[in-house]
GROMACS .gro file of C-alpha atoms in nm:
model
  209
    1MET     CA    1  13.435  11.502   4.640
    2LYS     CA    2  13.563  11.691   4.336
    3LYS     CA    3  13.344  11.718   4.026
    4MET     CA    4  13.576  11.511   3.805
    5GLY     CA    5  13.592  11.243   4.072
    6ILE     CA    6  13.213  11.218   4.077
    7ILE     CA    7  13.195  11.200   3.696
    8ALA     CA    8  13.457  10.927   3.677
    9VAL     CA    9  13.280  10.721   3.942
   10LEU     CA   10  12.941  10.779   3.780
   11PHE     CA   11  13.072  10.636   3.459
   12LEU     CA   12  13.257  10.337   3.597
   13VAL     CA   13  12.945  10.195   3.733
   14MET     CA   14  12.817  10.160   3.413
   15THR     CA   15  13.006  10.109   3.368
   16SER     CA   16  12.097   9.584   2.984
   17PHE     CA   17  11.681   9.278   2.677
   18HIS     CA   18  11.662   9.091   2.379
   19SER     CA   19  11.613   9.245   2.035
   20GLY     CA   20  11.611   9.057   1.710
   21SER     CA   21  11.992   9.057   1.716
   22GLY     CA   22  11.999   8.882   2.053
   23ASP     CA   23  12.130   9.194   2.231
   24PHE     CA   24  11.967   9.319   2.546
   25VAL     CA   25  11.726   9.610   2.490
   26GLY     CA   26  11.524   9.755   2.776
   27VAL     CA   27  11.554   9.889   3.129
   28ILE     CA   28  11.727   9.772   3.446
   29LYS     CA   29  11.615   9.919   3.778
   30ILE     CA   30  11.901   9.958   4.025
   31LYS     CA   31  11.922  10.049   4.395
   32HIS     CA   32  12.234  10.211   4.538
   33LYS     CA   33  12.384  10.228   4.885
   34TYR     CA   34  12.711  10.374   5.005
   35LYS     CA   35  12.954  10.301   5.289
   36ASP     CA   36  13.279  10.447   5.413
   37LEU     CA   37  13.587  10.226   5.420
   38GLU     CA   38  13.504  10.123   5.777
   39GLY     CA   39  13.162   9.996   5.670
   40LYS     CA   40  12.949  10.281   5.807
   41ASP     CA   41  12.641  10.360   5.599
   42ILE     CA   42  12.680  10.702   5.431
   43THR     CA   43  12.394  10.667   5.182
   44ALA     CA   44  12.222  10.982   5.309
   45ARG     CA   45  12.537  11.181   5.239
   46LEU     CA   46  12.621  11.052   4.890
   47ALA     CA   47  12.279  10.972   4.744
   48PRO     CA   48  12.205  11.341   4.662
   49TYR     CA   49  12.512  11.337   4.436
   50LEU     CA   50  12.523  10.983   4.299
   51GLY     CA   51  12.158  10.877   4.329
   52LYS     CA   52  11.959  10.630   4.537
   53GLU     CA   53  11.782  10.454   4.250
   54TRP     CA   54  11.846  10.450   3.877
   55GLU     CA   55  11.664  10.331   3.570
   56TYR     CA   56  11.928  10.223   3.318
   57TYR     CA   57  11.814  10.200   2.954
   58ILE     CA   58  12.024  10.036   2.683
   59ASP     CA   59  11.992   9.923   2.322
   60ASP     CA   60  12.254   9.784   2.087
   61LYS     CA   61  12.463  10.105   2.073
   62ASN     CA   62  12.329  10.364   2.321
   63TYR     CA   63  12.249  10.391   2.691
   64LYS     CA   64  12.119  10.639   2.948
   65SER     CA   65  12.039  10.653   3.320
   66VAL     CA   66  11.764  10.844   3.502
   67ASN     CA   67  11.750  10.877   3.881
   68GLU     CA   68  11.465  10.847   4.130
   69SER     CA   69  11.373  11.214   4.081
   70GLY     CA   70  11.340  11.176   3.705
   71ASN     CA   71  11.665  11.365   3.642
   72TRP     CA   72  11.910  11.235   3.384
   73VAL     CA   73  12.240  11.100   3.514
   74GLN     CA   74  12.426  10.989   3.202
   75LEU     CA   75  12.382  10.948   2.827
   76TYR     CA   76  12.596  10.775   2.566
   77ASN     CA   77  12.530  10.815   2.195
   78GLY     CA   78  12.695  10.549   1.983
   79GLU     CA   79  12.656  10.742   1.659
   80THR     CA   80  12.869  11.034   1.782
   81ASN     CA   81  13.070  10.839   2.044
   82LEU     CA   82  12.993  11.115   2.295
   83TYR     CA   83  12.925  11.066   2.666
   84TYR     CA   84  12.730  11.317   2.878
   85SER     CA   85  12.733  11.340   3.257
   86PHE     CA   86  12.438  11.536   3.403
   87MET     CA   87  12.442  11.745   3.721
   88LYS     CA   88  12.163  11.865   3.947
   89GLU     CA   89  12.154  12.207   3.781
   90LYS     CA   90  12.022  12.047   3.457
   91LYS     CA   91  12.357  12.097   3.293
   92ALA     CA   92  12.568  11.829   3.128
   93SER     CA   93  12.941  11.786   3.078
   94LYS     CA   94  13.033  11.640   2.738
   95TYR     CA   95  13.319  11.392   2.685
   96ASP     CA   96  13.477  11.221   2.391
   97ALA     CA   97  13.418  10.853   2.469
   98GLY     CA   98  13.726  10.768   2.268
   99ALA     CA   99  13.943  10.903   2.551
  100THR     CA  100  14.081  10.651   2.801
  101SER     CA  101  14.000  10.704   3.171
  102SER     CA  102  14.245  10.465   3.335
  103SER     CA  103  14.571  10.320   3.207
  104LYS     CA  104  14.533  10.024   3.444
  105PHE     CA  105  14.270   9.753   3.392
  106GLU     CA  106  14.351   9.424   3.563
  107VAL     CA  107  14.089   9.147   3.567
  108THR     CA  108  14.060   8.852   3.806
  109TYR     CA  109  13.774   8.604   3.758
  110LEU     CA  110  13.639   8.475   4.088
  111ASP     CA  111  13.545   8.113   4.146
  112ARG     CA  112  13.194   8.180   4.274
  113LYS     CA  113  12.855   8.291   4.148
  114GLU     CA  114  12.563   8.488   4.290
  115LYS     CA  115  12.202   8.531   4.184
  116VAL     CA  116  12.097   8.892   4.116
  117ALA     CA  117  11.748   8.994   3.999
  118GLY     CA  118  11.680   8.630   3.915
  119TYR     CA  119  11.997   8.578   3.706
  120LEU     CA  120  12.290   8.361   3.810
  121CYS     CA  121  12.591   8.589   3.774
  122ASP     CA  122  12.961   8.533   3.722
  123ILE     CA  123  13.186   8.765   3.923
  124MET     CA  124  13.508   8.938   3.828
  125LYS     CA  125  13.734   9.180   4.014
  126VAL     CA  126  13.874   9.476   3.822
  127GLU     CA  127  14.160   9.695   3.944
  128THR     CA  128  14.195  10.041   3.784
  129ASP     CA  129  14.411  10.338   3.886
  130ASN     CA  130  14.216  10.431   4.199
  131GLN     CA  131  13.939  10.176   4.231
  132THR     CA  132  13.870   9.810   4.298
  133THR     CA  133  13.536   9.681   4.169
  134LEU     CA  134  13.354   9.350   4.188
  135TYR     CA  135  13.125   9.312   3.885
  136TYR     CA  136  12.837   9.062   3.882
  137TYR     CA  137  12.718   8.989   3.529
  138SER     CA  138  12.508   8.735   3.341
  139LYS     CA  139  12.556   8.635   2.980
  140GLU     CA  140  12.176   8.602   2.962
  141VAL     CA  141  12.165   8.983   2.983
  142ARG     CA  142  12.428   9.102   2.739
  143THR     CA  143  12.519   9.332   2.453
  144ASN     CA  144  12.760   9.302   2.162
  145PRO     CA  145  13.105   9.429   2.271
  146GLU     CA  146  13.193   9.512   1.910
  147ASN     CA  147  12.922   9.781   1.903
  148PHE     CA  148  13.102   9.964   2.186
  149ALA     CA  149  13.459   9.900   2.067
  150ASN     CA  150  13.538  10.275   2.044
  151HIS     CA  151  13.402  10.348   2.393
  152ASN     CA  152  13.730  10.380   2.584
  153PHE     CA  153  13.594  10.626   2.842
  154GLY     CA  154  13.547  10.451   3.175
  155ASN     CA  155  13.719  10.146   3.021
  156TRP     CA  156  13.373  10.038   2.905
  157ASN     CA  157  13.501   9.853   2.599
  158GLN     CA  158  13.756   9.665   2.811
  159TYR     CA  159  13.487   9.573   3.063
  160LEU     CA  160  13.255   9.437   2.792
  161LYS     CA  161  13.535   9.235   2.637
  162ALA     CA  162  13.629   9.085   2.975
  163ALA     CA  163  13.263   9.004   3.054
  164ASP     CA  164  13.191   8.872   2.703
  165GLY     CA  165  12.919   9.135   2.670
  166GLY     CA  166  12.752   9.060   3.002
  167ILE     CA  167  12.584   9.371   3.147
  168THR     CA  168  12.655   9.450   3.512
  169LEU     CA  169  12.364   9.354   3.738
  170LYS     CA  170  12.553   9.434   4.057
  171PHE     CA  171  12.877   9.604   4.144
  172GLU     CA  172  13.071   9.675   4.460
  173LEU     CA  173  13.309   9.963   4.390
  174THR     CA  174  13.575  10.070   4.640
  175ASP     CA  175  13.708  10.417   4.561
  176HIS     CA  176  14.047  10.432   4.733
  177LYS     CA  177  14.104  10.800   4.651
  178ASN     CA  178  13.767  10.933   4.770
  179LYS     CA  179  13.742  10.669   5.045
  180PHE     CA  180  13.398  10.520   4.998
  181ILE     CA  181  13.227  10.201   4.880
  182TRP     CA  182  12.941  10.208   4.629
  183ILE     CA  183  12.711   9.906   4.608
  184ALA     CA  184  12.459   9.896   4.322
  185THR     CA  185  12.214   9.607   4.284
  186ALA     CA  186  11.961   9.544   4.007
  187THR     CA  187  11.609   9.481   4.135
  188SER     CA  188  11.444   9.413   3.800
  189VAL     CA  189  11.536   9.351   3.437
  190LYS     CA  190  11.260   9.437   3.192
  191PRO     CA  191  11.259   9.405   2.810
  192MET     CA  192  11.137   9.719   2.637
  193ALA     CA  193  11.126   9.845   2.281
  194LEU     CA  194  11.351  10.150   2.246
  195THR     CA  195  11.426  10.376   1.950
  196ALA     CA  196  11.700  10.627   1.865
  197SER     CA  197  11.477  10.909   1.991
  198ASP     CA  198  11.496  10.764   2.343
  199PHE     CA  199  11.866  10.849   2.346
  200GLU     CA  200  11.851  11.205   2.214
  201PHE     CA  201  11.986  11.483   2.436
  202PRO     CA  202  11.693  11.577   2.664
  203GLU     CA  203  11.498  11.901   2.645
  204GLY     CA  204  11.545  12.137   2.940
  205TYR     CA  205  11.915  12.050   2.979
  206SER     CA  206  12.217  12.235   2.845
  207VAL     CA  207  12.583  12.150   2.791
  208ALA     CA  208  12.817  12.332   3.028
  209GLU     CA  209  13.081  12.550   2.864
   0.00000   0.00000   0.00000
């Protein structure tokens, strides 16, 4: 899988607990598994690149993910509107989150619900240029879409608008170009006080030139 393909997929997953504003602030623990298009489990092959477990932290304008080894996966800073994708070598690629990833974003709301991590979730299907994703989201765990209105990268602002701010608690992403299926499922949703310092670029990492 090419580097840019991995970065795009990493973001689209992400493509959150309640502060005084009513927005979700805290951490969601997520488990990942991967299959090929025939349904064969390929988790052992893709987990070293995409992760087996994540802790996803979010406040009203920032987010980050850390994997099971304690390594950073992604960081978004709302003040600068910059997105960072981290690799195993402790280097990060920096992106302007104002740039659009996919020109196609077609939403279909499904007439069924599913409980994930104790929350009854609505489900929508999203078609982008090379991917089909089922998103499971609950409006009990949400953020304010207006705070991420300039976050075009990964179509994050379009997702939040379509989900009315509901944060993804499960997704099933089929990557037609790279020919695999990524299933991510939240196992816990925990409120936590977070500050701006929790979303600063981490020490020990550098930005790739």
